[in-house]
CSV table of C-alpha atoms and ligand atoms in Angstrom, one decimal:
chain,number,residue,atom,x,y,z
A,550,MET,CA,0.0,0.0,-0.2
A,551,ASN,CA,0.8,3.0,-1.0
A,552,THR,CA,1.3,5.7,2.5
A,553,PHE,CA,0.4,8.5,0.2
A,554,ASP,CA,-2.7,7.2,-0.8
A,555,SER,CA,-5.6,9.0,0.1
A,556,PRO,CA,-9.2,9.1,-0.7
A,557,LEU,CA,-7.5,12.3,-3.3
A,558,THR,CA,-5.3,9.8,-4.5
A,559,ALA,CA,-8.8,7.8,-5.6
A,560,LEU,CA,-10.7,10.5,-7.3
A,561,LYS,CA,-7.5,11.3,-9.1
A,562,ARG,CA,-7.6,8.1,-10.6
A,563,GLY,CA,-10.7,7.9,-11.6
A,564,ASN,CA,-11.1,5.8,-9.1
A,565,TRP,CA,-13.5,6.9,-6.6
A,566,PHE,CA,-16.3,5.4,-4.5
A,567,LYS,CA,-18.7,6.7,-2.7
A,568,LEU,CA,-21.3,5.1,-0.5
A,569,ILE,CA,-25.0,7.3,-0.3
A,570,CYS,CA,-26.4,6.5,2.6
A,571,GLY,CA,-29.5,8.5,2.1
A,572,ALA,CA,-30.1,12.8,3.2
A,573,SER,CA,-32.7,11.7,4.7
A,574,TYR,CA,-31.8,7.9,5.8
A,575,GLN,CA,-31.8,8.4,9.9
A,576,HIS,CA,-31.7,4.6,11.0
A,577,LEU,CA,-28.1,4.7,13.0
A,578,PRO,CA,-27.8,1.0,13.1
A,579,ALA,CA,-28.5,0.4,9.4
A,580,ILE,CA,-26.2,3.4,8.9
A,581,ARG,CA,-23.4,1.9,11.5
A,582,ASN,CA,-23.6,-1.3,10.0
A,583,LEU,CA,-23.6,-0.1,6.2
A,584,THR,CA,-20.4,2.5,6.7
A,585,LEU,CA,-17.9,-0.5,8.0
A,586,ALA,CA,-18.9,-3.3,5.9
A,587,TYR,CA,-17.8,-0.6,2.3
A,588,THR,CA,-15.5,0.7,4.2
A,589,LEU,CA,-13.9,-2.5,4.7
A,590,ALA,CA,-15.0,-3.0,1.1
A,591,GLY,CA,-12.6,0.2,0.2
A,592,ALA,CA,-15.3,2.7,-0.5
A,593,ASP,CA,-13.0,6.5,-0.6
A,594,CYS,CA,-16.1,8.7,0.5
A,595,ILE,CA,-18.8,7.9,3.3
A,596,ASP,CA,-22.0,9.7,2.5
A,597,VAL,CA,-24.4,10.4,5.5
A,598,ALA,CA,-26.8,13.0,6.9
A,599,ALA,CA,-26.3,16.4,7.8
A,600,ASP,CA,-28.0,15.3,11.4
A,601,PRO,CA,-25.0,15.3,14.9
A,602,ALA,CA,-26.9,11.4,15.4
A,603,VAL,CA,-25.9,10.2,12.0
A,604,ILE,CA,-22.1,11.9,11.5
A,605,THR,CA,-21.7,10.2,15.1
A,606,ALA,CA,-22.5,6.8,14.0
A,607,THR,CA,-20.7,7.0,11.4
A,608,THR,CA,-17.8,8.5,13.2
A,609,GLN,CA,-17.9,5.3,15.5
A,610,ALA,CA,-18.1,2.6,12.4
A,611,LEU,CA,-15.3,4.3,10.2
A,612,ASN,CA,-13.6,3.9,13.9
A,613,GLN,CA,-14.4,0.3,14.4
A,614,ALA,CA,-13.5,0.2,10.7
A,615,GLU,CA,-9.6,1.7,11.3
A,616,SER,CA,-9.7,-0.9,14.4
A,617,LEU,CA,-10.5,-4.4,12.0
A,618,GLY,CA,-9.1,-2.6,8.8
A,619,LYS,CA,-5.6,-4.9,8.8
A,620,GLN,CA,-7.7,-8.2,9.3
A,621,ALA,CA,-9.6,-6.7,5.8
A,622,GLN,CA,-6.6,-6.5,4.1
A,623,THR,CA,-5.1,-9.7,5.2
A,624,LEU,CA,-8.4,-11.2,4.4
A,625,GLY,CA,-8.2,-9.9,0.5
A,626,PHE,CA,-10.3,-7.3,1.2
A,627,GLY,CA,-9.8,-3.8,-0.4
A,628,TYR,CA,-9.3,-1.7,2.9
A,629,ARG,CA,-6.5,1.1,2.3
A,630,TYR,CA,-7.2,4.4,4.4
A,631,ARG,CA,-10.4,6.2,6.3
A,632,PRO,CA,-12.4,7.1,4.0
A,633,TRP,CA,-13.3,11.5,3.9
A,634,LEU,CA,-17.0,12.1,5.6
A,635,MET,CA,-19.0,14.0,3.5
A,636,VAL,CA,-23.3,15.3,5.0
A,637,SER,CA,-25.2,16.8,2.1
A,638,LEU,CA,-27.1,20.0,2.6
A,639,ASN,CA,-30.0,21.1,0.6
A,640,ASP,CA,-30.9,24.7,-1.4
A,641,GLY,CA,-34.2,24.5,-1.3
A,642,GLU,CA,-37.1,20.9,-1.6
A,643,ASP,CA,-35.9,18.3,-2.7
A,644,PRO,CA,-36.4,14.9,-3.0
A,645,HIS,CA,-33.1,13.4,-1.1
A,646,PHE,CA,-35.0,16.2,1.6
A,647,ARG,CA,-38.2,14.6,2.3
A,648,LYS,CA,-40.8,12.2,4.5
A,649,ALA,CA,-43.0,10.1,3.5
A,650,GLN,CA,-46.8,10.7,5.9
A,651,PHE,CA,-50.0,9.7,6.0
A,652,GLU,CA,-52.0,8.8,8.8
A,653,ALA,CA,-52.9,4.8,9.0
A,654,THR,CA,-56.2,5.6,10.2
A,655,ALA,CA,-57.3,6.8,7.6
A,656,CYS,CA,-56.4,3.9,5.9
A,657,PRO,CA,-60.0,1.9,4.1
A,658,ASP,CA,-59.7,-1.8,5.6
A,659,SER,CA,-60.1,-3.2,1.9
A,660,CYS,CA,-57.2,-1.5,0.9
A,661,TRP,CA,-53.6,-4.5,0.1
A,662,ARG,CA,-50.9,-2.1,0.9
A,663,PRO,CA,-49.2,-1.9,-1.6
A,664,CYS,CA,-47.6,1.1,0.1
A,665,GLU,CA,-46.0,-1.7,2.6
A,666,THR,CA,-45.0,-3.4,-0.5
A,667,VAL,CA,-43.4,-1.0,-2.3
A,668,CYS,CA,-41.1,0.6,0.5
A,669,PRO,CA,-37.5,-0.6,-0.3
A,670,THR,CA,-36.2,0.5,3.2
A,671,GLY,CA,-39.4,-1.0,5.4
A,672,ALA,CA,-40.4,2.3,6.6
A,673,ILE,CA,-43.7,2.0,6.4
A,674,ALA,CA,-45.9,-0.3,9.2
A,675,PHE,CA,-49.0,-1.4,9.7
A,676,SER,CA,-48.7,-2.9,13.8
A,677,GLN,CA,-50.1,-2.1,18.1
A,678,ILE,CA,-46.6,-0.8,18.3
A,679,LYS,CA,-46.4,1.9,15.2
A,680,SER,CA,-48.9,2.3,12.2
A,681,GLY,CA,-47.8,4.6,9.4
A,682,VAL,CA,-44.2,5.7,8.3
A,683,ILE,CA,-40.9,5.2,10.5
A,684,ASP,CA,-39.2,8.5,10.1
A,685,GLU,CA,-35.6,7.2,10.6
A,686,LEU,CA,-36.4,4.4,7.8
A,687,CYS,CA,-38.0,7.0,6.0
A,688,TYR,CA,-35.0,8.3,2.8
A,689,GLY,CA,-37.8,10.1,0.8
A,690,CYS,CA,-37.4,7.8,-2.4
A,691,GLY,CA,-41.3,8.8,-2.9
A,692,ARG,CA,-42.3,5.3,-4.4
A,693,CYS,CA,-45.2,5.3,-2.0
A,694,ILE,CA,-47.0,8.2,-2.7
A,695,PRO,CA,-47.7,7.5,-6.5
A,696,ILE,CA,-49.1,3.6,-5.7
A,697,CYS,CA,-51.3,4.7,-2.5
A,698,PRO,CA,-54.6,4.1,-4.5
A,699,ALA,CA,-56.0,6.5,-1.6
A,700,ASN,CA,-53.9,9.5,-2.2
A,701,LEU,CA,-53.2,9.5,1.4
A,702,ILE,CA,-49.5,9.4,1.6
A,703,SER,CA,-47.4,13.0,1.1
A,704,ALA,CA,-44.2,14.3,1.5
A,705,ARG,CA,-43.3,16.2,3.8
A,706,SER,CA,-39.7,18.4,2.8
A,707,TYR,CA,-37.4,20.3,4.7
A,708,VAL,CA,-34.7,22.5,3.6
A,709,PHE,CA,-31.4,23.0,5.2
A,710,ARG,CA,-30.8,25.9,8.1
A,711,PRO,CA,-26.9,26.8,7.9
A,712,ASP,CA,-27.8,29.5,11.1
A,713,GLU,CA,-28.2,27.0,13.1
A,714,MET,CA,-27.0,24.1,11.6
A,715,LEU,CA,-23.7,24.0,9.2
A,716,PRO,CA,-21.9,24.8,12.7
A,717,LEU,CA,-23.1,22.3,14.9
A,718,VAL,CA,-22.8,20.0,11.7
A,719,LEU,CA,-19.1,21.5,11.0
A,720,GLN,CA,-18.2,20.9,14.9
A,721,THR,CA,-18.3,17.2,14.4
A,722,GLY,CA,-15.3,16.7,12.1
A,723,ILE,CA,-17.1,16.4,8.9
A,724,ASP,CA,-14.4,16.3,6.0
A,725,ALA,CA,-16.6,17.2,3.3
A,726,LEU,CA,-19.8,19.1,1.9
A,727,GLU,CA,-22.0,18.1,-0.3
A,728,ILE,CA,-25.0,20.8,-1.8
A,729,HIS,CA,-27.8,19.4,-3.4
A,730,THR,CA,-29.2,21.7,-6.2
A,731,GLN,CA,-31.6,22.7,-9.2
A,732,VAL,CA,-31.8,25.0,-12.5
A,733,GLY,CA,-32.4,28.6,-11.9
A,734,ARG,CA,-31.6,28.3,-7.8
A,735,GLU,CA,-28.9,30.9,-8.4
A,736,ARG,CA,-29.8,32.4,-5.7
A,737,ASP,CA,-31.0,30.1,-3.1
A,738,PHE,CA,-27.4,28.4,-4.1
A,739,GLN,CA,-25.7,31.8,-3.7
A,740,ARG,CA,-27.4,31.8,-0.2
A,741,LEU,CA,-26.2,29.1,1.0
A,742,TRP,CA,-22.7,29.2,-0.5
A,743,ASN,CA,-22.7,32.4,2.1
A,744,SER,CA,-23.0,30.3,4.9
A,745,ILE,CA,-20.3,27.8,4.2
A,746,GLN,CA,-17.3,30.2,2.8
A,747,PRO,CA,-16.5,31.0,6.1
A,748,HIS,CA,-15.7,27.7,7.1
A,749,LEU,CA,-14.4,26.0,3.4
A,750,GLU,CA,-10.8,26.1,5.7
A,751,LYS,CA,-11.9,23.7,7.9
A,752,LEU,CA,-13.6,20.7,4.8
A,753,LYS,CA,-11.4,18.5,1.6
A,754,LEU,CA,-13.8,18.7,-0.3
A,755,VAL,CA,-17.2,20.5,-1.2
A,756,SER,CA,-19.7,18.1,-3.9
A,757,ILE,CA,-22.6,19.8,-6.0
A,758,SER,CA,-25.3,17.5,-6.6
A,759,CYS,CA,-28.3,18.4,-10.0
A,760,PRO,CA,-30.2,16.6,-11.8
A,761,ASP,CA,-30.7,17.0,-15.2
A,762,GLY,CA,-32.9,19.3,-16.9
A,763,ASP,CA,-32.8,22.3,-19.4
A,764,ASP,CA,-29.7,24.7,-19.3
A,765,VAL,CA,-28.1,22.3,-16.4
A,766,VAL,CA,-24.7,23.5,-17.8
A,767,GLU,CA,-24.9,26.7,-18.0
A,768,TYR,CA,-26.3,26.9,-14.8
A,769,LEU,CA,-23.3,24.8,-13.1
A,770,LYS,CA,-21.6,27.0,-15.2
A,771,THR,CA,-22.6,30.0,-13.4
A,772,LEU,CA,-22.2,28.1,-9.9
A,773,SER,CA,-19.0,26.7,-10.8
A,774,GLU,CA,-18.0,31.4,-11.3
A,775,MET,CA,-19.7,31.4,-7.6
A,776,ILE,CA,-17.8,29.7,-6.0
A,777,THR,CA,-14.8,30.7,-7.9
A,778,PRO,CA,-11.8,30.9,-6.9
A,779,LEU,CA,-12.6,27.4,-4.1
A,780,ASN,CA,-9.0,26.1,-2.8
A,781,CYS,CA,-9.9,22.4,-2.5
A,782,PRO,CA,-11.3,19.8,-4.6
A,783,LEU,CA,-15.1,20.3,-6.4
A,784,ILE,CA,-16.6,16.9,-6.9
A,785,TRP,CA,-19.7,18.1,-10.2
A,786,GLN,CA,-22.1,15.6,-8.8
A,787,THR,CA,-24.3,13.9,-12.1
A,788,ASP,CA,-27.5,12.7,-10.3
A,789,GLY,CA,-29.4,11.2,-12.9
A,790,ARG,CA,-32.6,9.6,-11.4
A,791,PRO,CA,-32.8,10.2,-7.9
A,792,MET,CA,-32.7,7.3,-5.4
A,793,SER,CA,-33.7,4.3,-8.3
A,794,GLY,CA,-30.1,2.1,-8.6
A,795,ASP,CA,-32.0,-0.7,-6.9
A,796,ILE,CA,-35.3,-0.1,-9.6
A,797,GLY,CA,-33.7,-1.7,-12.7
A,798,ALA,CA,-30.3,-1.5,-14.4
A,799,GLY,CA,-31.6,0.9,-16.9
A,800,THR,CA,-31.8,2.8,-14.4
A,801,THR,CA,-27.8,4.4,-14.3
A,802,LEU,CA,-28.7,5.6,-18.2
A,803,ALA,CA,-30.1,8.9,-16.8
A,804,SER,CA,-26.6,9.7,-15.1
A,805,VAL,CA,-24.3,8.0,-17.7
A,806,LYS,CA,-25.9,10.7,-19.7
A,807,LEU,CA,-26.3,13.7,-17.7
A,808,CYS,CA,-22.1,12.8,-17.2
A,809,GLN,CA,-21.5,12.7,-20.1
A,810,LYS,CA,-23.0,16.8,-20.6
A,811,ILE,CA,-20.9,17.9,-17.9
A,812,LEU,CA,-17.8,15.9,-18.8
A,813,VAL,CA,-17.8,16.9,-21.9
A,814,ALA,CA,-18.7,21.0,-20.7
A,815,ASN,CA,-15.1,21.2,-18.9
A,816,LEU,CA,-15.9,22.4,-16.1
A,817,PRO,CA,-13.4,22.6,-13.2
A,818,GLY,CA,-13.6,19.6,-11.1
A,819,TYR,CA,-14.3,16.2,-10.7
A,820,VAL,CA,-17.5,14.3,-12.8
A,821,GLN,CA,-18.9,11.6,-10.1
A,822,LEU,CA,-21.8,9.8,-11.2
A,823,ALA,CA,-25.2,9.1,-8.6
A,824,GLY,CA,-28.6,9.0,-9.2
A,825,GLY,CA,-29.1,5.3,-10.5
A,826,THR,CA,-26.2,3.9,-10.5
A,827,ASN,CA,-26.0,0.1,-9.4
A,828,ASP,CA,-24.3,-3.1,-10.9
A,829,TYR,CA,-24.5,-1.6,-14.3
A,830,THR,CA,-23.0,1.5,-13.9
A,831,ILE,CA,-19.1,0.3,-14.4
A,832,ALA,CA,-19.8,-1.5,-17.7
A,833,LYS,CA,-22.0,0.7,-19.3
A,834,LEU,CA,-18.8,3.7,-18.8
A,835,LYS,CA,-16.1,1.2,-19.5
A,836,SER,CA,-18.9,0.4,-23.2
A,837,LEU,CA,-18.4,4.4,-23.4
A,838,GLY,CA,-15.0,5.0,-23.1
A,839,LEU,CA,-15.6,7.3,-20.3
A,840,LEU,CA,-13.0,5.5,-17.1
A,841,GLN,CA,-9.8,6.1,-17.0
A,842,SER,CA,-8.0,3.0,-17.8
A,843,THR,CA,-9.9,3.7,-21.5
A,844,VAL,CA,-7.8,6.0,-23.5
A,845,GLN,CA,-9.7,6.0,-26.4
A,846,SER,CA,-13.0,7.1,-26.9
A,847,PRO,CA,-15.7,6.9,-29.8
A,848,VAL,CA,-18.3,9.0,-27.5
A,849,ILE,CA,-16.3,12.4,-26.5
A,850,ASN,CA,-15.2,12.1,-30.5
A,851,ALA,CA,-18.6,13.0,-31.4
A,852,VAL,CA,-18.4,16.5,-29.9
A,853,PHE,CA,-15.0,16.6,-30.8
A,854,PRO,CA,-14.5,15.2,-33.9
A,855,ASN,CA,-10.9,15.0,-35.4
A,856,PRO,CA,-10.2,12.8,-39.3
A,857,ASP,CA,-7.3,12.0,-38.0
A,858,ARG,CA,-7.7,9.3,-35.3
A,859,PRO,CA,-8.7,6.0,-35.9
A,860,THR,CA,-11.5,4.8,-36.4
A,861,GLN,CA,-13.3,1.4,-34.8
A,862,THR,CA,-17.3,-0.3,-35.6
A,863,ILE,CA,-19.0,0.3,-32.7
A,864,GLY,CA,-22.5,-0.8,-33.3
A,865,GLY,CA,-22.6,-1.5,-36.3
A,866,LYS,CA,-22.0,1.5,-37.2
A,867,ARG,CA,-17.6,3.2,-38.0
A,868,LYS,CA,-17.0,5.4,-35.3
A,869,ARG,CA,-13.5,7.8,-35.1
A,870,LEU,CA,-12.0,7.4,-32.2
A,871,ARG,CA,-9.9,10.0,-30.2
A,872,SER,CA,-8.0,9.9,-26.8
A,873,ILE,CA,-9.3,12.1,-23.8
A,874,ASN,CA,-7.9,13.9,-21.4
A,875,SER,CA,-8.8,13.4,-17.7
A,876,SER,CA,-11.1,16.6,-17.4
A,877,HIS,CA,-13.0,14.1,-20.1
A,878,ARG,CA,-13.6,11.3,-17.8
A,879,VAL,CA,-15.2,9.9,-15.0
A,880,ALA,CA,-13.7,10.3,-11.6
A,881,GLY,CA,-15.9,8.1,-9.5
A,882,VAL,CA,-19.5,6.8,-8.7
A,883,ALA,CA,-21.7,7.2,-5.7
A,884,TYR,CA,-24.0,4.8,-5.4
A,885,GLY,CA,-27.2,4.5,-2.7
A,886,SER,CA,-30.1,2.6,-3.3
A,887,TYR,CA,-28.6,-0.5,-4.5
A,888,ALA,CA,-25.5,-0.5,-2.2
A,889,ARG,CA,-28.2,-0.9,0.5
A,890,VAL,CA,-30.3,-3.3,-1.0
A,891,LEU,CA,-27.2,-5.1,-1.5
A,892,LEU,CA,-26.6,-6.5,1.9
A,893,SER,CA,-30.1,-6.7,2.8
A,894,PRO,CA,-30.1,-10.6,3.0
A,895,ILE,CA,-27.0,-10.2,5.2
A,896,TRP,CA,-29.3,-8.0,8.1
A,897,GLU,CA,-31.9,-10.0,7.4
A,898,LYS,CA,-29.4,-12.8,8.6
A,899,LEU,CA,-28.8,-10.6,11.2
A,900,GLU,CA,-32.0,-9.8,12.2
A,901,SER,CA,-32.8,-13.3,12.8
A,902,LEU,CA,-30.2,-13.5,15.4
A,903,SER,CA,-31.3,-10.3,17.4
A,904,THR,CA,-33.5,-9.8,19.9
A,905,PRO,CA,-37.1,-10.3,18.2
A,906,GLU,CA,-38.7,-7.2,20.2
A,907,ILE,CA,-38.9,-3.0,19.6
A,908,ASN,CA,-35.2,-2.8,18.7
A,909,MET,CA,-33.2,0.7,19.1
A,910,GLY,CA,-29.6,-1.5,17.7
A,911,THR,CA,-26.9,-2.0,20.4
A,912,PHE,CA,-26.5,2.3,21.0
A,913,ASP,CA,-25.5,3.5,23.9
A,914,GLN,CA,-27.9,5.8,26.2
A,915,ASP,CA,-25.7,8.3,25.3
A,916,GLU,CA,-25.9,8.2,22.0
A,917,ILE,CA,-29.7,8.4,22.2
A,918,ILE,CA,-29.8,10.8,24.1
A,919,THR,CA,-27.6,12.9,21.6
A,920,ARG,CA,-30.2,12.2,18.7
A,921,LYS,CA,-33.0,13.1,21.4
A,922,HIS,CA,-31.0,16.9,21.9
A,923,GLN,CA,-30.5,17.2,18.2
A,924,PRO,CA,-33.3,17.1,15.7
A,925,LEU,CA,-31.8,18.5,12.8
A,926,ILE,CA,-33.9,17.9,10.6
A,927,GLN,CA,-37.6,18.6,12.1
A,928,GLU,CA,-38.9,17.8,15.8
A,929,ASN,CA,-39.9,14.6,17.3
A,930,MET,CA,-37.7,12.6,14.5
A,931,PHE,CA,-36.7,10.1,17.8
A,932,THR,CA,-39.1,7.3,17.6
A,933,LEU,CA,-39.4,3.6,19.1
A,934,VAL,CA,-38.0,1.7,15.4
A,935,GLU,CA,-39.9,-1.8,15.8
A,936,THR,CA,-37.6,-4.7,15.1
A,937,SER,CA,-36.6,-3.7,11.6
A,938,HIS,CA,-33.4,-4.0,8.8
A,939,CYS,CA,-29.2,-4.5,11.4
A,940,GLY,CA,-30.4,-4.2,14.6
A,941,SER,CA,-27.0,-5.2,16.0
A,942,ARG,CA,-23.3,-4.0,15.7
A,943,LEU,CA,-22.0,-5.8,12.8
A,944,GLU,CA,-18.4,-6.8,14.2
A,945,THR,CA,-20.8,-8.6,17.1
A,946,ASN,CA,-20.9,-11.6,14.3
A,947,PRO,CA,-18.2,-12.0,12.2
A,948,GLU,CA,-19.0,-14.3,10.6
A,949,LEU,CA,-21.9,-12.1,9.0
A,950,LEU,CA,-19.0,-9.4,8.9
A,951,TRP,CA,-16.9,-10.4,6.3
A,952,GLN,CA,-19.9,-12.2,4.3
A,953,ALA,CA,-21.2,-8.1,4.6
A,954,VAL,CA,-17.5,-6.9,3.3
A,955,GLY,CA,-17.5,-9.4,0.9
A,956,LYS,CA,-20.9,-8.5,-0.7
A,957,ALA,CA,-20.1,-5.3,-0.1
A,958,SER,CA,-16.6,-5.2,-2.9
A,959,THR,CA,-18.2,-7.5,-5.5
A,960,LEU,CA,-19.7,-3.2,-6.1
A,961,VAL,CA,-16.5,-2.0,-5.0
A,962,SER,CA,-14.4,-3.9,-6.6
A,963,GLN,CA,-15.9,-2.6,-10.0
A,964,ILE,CA,-14.3,0.8,-9.8
A,965,LYS,CA,-11.1,-0.4,-8.1
A,966,SER,CA,-10.3,-3.3,-10.8
A,967,VAL,CA,-10.9,-1.4,-13.7
A,968,ILE,CA,-8.1,1.5,-13.2
A,969,SER,CA,-5.1,-0.8,-12.3
A,970,GLU,CA,-3.8,0.9,-8.8
B,1834,LIG,S1,-41.6,4.4,0.0
B,1834,LIG,FE1,-39.9,5.5,-0.1
B,1834,LIG,S2,-40.7,7.5,0.2
B,1834,LIG,FE2,-41.6,5.8,1.0
B,1834,LIG,S3,-42.1,5.6,3.3
B,1834,LIG,FE3,-40.4,4.3,2.1
B,1834,LIG,S4,-38.4,4.9,2.0
B,1834,LIG,FE4,-40.4,6.5,2.5
B,1835,LIG,S1,-51.2,2.2,0.4
B,1835,LIG,FE1,-52.9,4.0,1.0
B,1835,LIG,S2,-54.4,3.3,1.1
B,1835,LIG,FE2,-53.4,1.2,1.9
B,1835,LIG,S3,-52.8,0.9,3.3
B,1835,LIG,FE3,-50.8,2.3,2.5
B,1835,LIG,S4,-51.3,4.4,2.8
B,1835,LIG,FE4,-53.2,3.2,3.5
């Protein structure tokens, strides 16, 4: 291992792997276990909600991973260094920053509860303990909203309040901030940026996440001018089809398409995919020549034709190839819902071995108190969590721990193995 390796090296190499736990996801045991498994598998960054309790749980997992790192390396897993801890903020309404809600007493007895079936995190429950949405488990994907035949489900959005929340978040020692924005929000972005700017020296990285839209390139160029000069690395996160990577392979296409647009725009900074990413993403990027190991790209050539370059038959058509420079290559990929679903079978096994009652996870009383007294995202966020996904600490079961790391490695290694270390 090169002692100078760091997450920044991975960005430069083009093999950066980010785990997205979810800007609204607050299930502490699940976040802790996901962080531990993906860190030991070699993740470069862990992206979590701007909630001190979530940040604390993530930090504990990172500490735990450091103590298991040597063992992971001995077993052949990809752990190399402590990943950067990133927190996501928003400058306006955004699907990543919302929770579903409904009044379960209004549900007709005849309803077959499709909301419960469609929810990928088990956030909808009907029991004597809790009926409705379990806030901690909801990450705002919105799949339950259109499926309700009685139209009872709505979304509750929230916007980050920088003046009161930013100092609290920064004092936790995070490494990076991500700003979620959308085309047309210049003023909102500027307002949030003005609050962040005095704290930039504490950060190792800033990321700007934006979905596709008309004039997205022009919008991002405007943001680029707003934040210049910037004394730390910058990522443009192409949020193709938000929170959808577990739905099917094709969800990755929207992110790849947006990524191509942004690469061609040649904005200063690294370009990293998200929003619909899954185990098809690397294969797709590879086939398009967008990874750093690929030296020739027919796609880029479509924008920068060069008649002196050789040609190759691709999809039955003769295309001219062109060498690409690093600014036209992807720096990394972030995975959210797909990464979470990949480990679900492990959490089910872990759950079956833990107490089948109301389960707070095995968190210290201190952590619970921290959570109770710092409800940053909304009031009364702290609720009892019915027995659900991965309530126990993963490291207490070494067999399941290394199974989880092995599963996580199947995803992390895709980008790590494409580009030689
Ligand atoms: S389907 Fe999505 S939005 Fe609805 S409760 Fe589940 S996680 Fe929340
Ligand atoms: S789908 Fe709608 S009506 Fe049916 S159980 Fe869910 S929230 Fe209630």
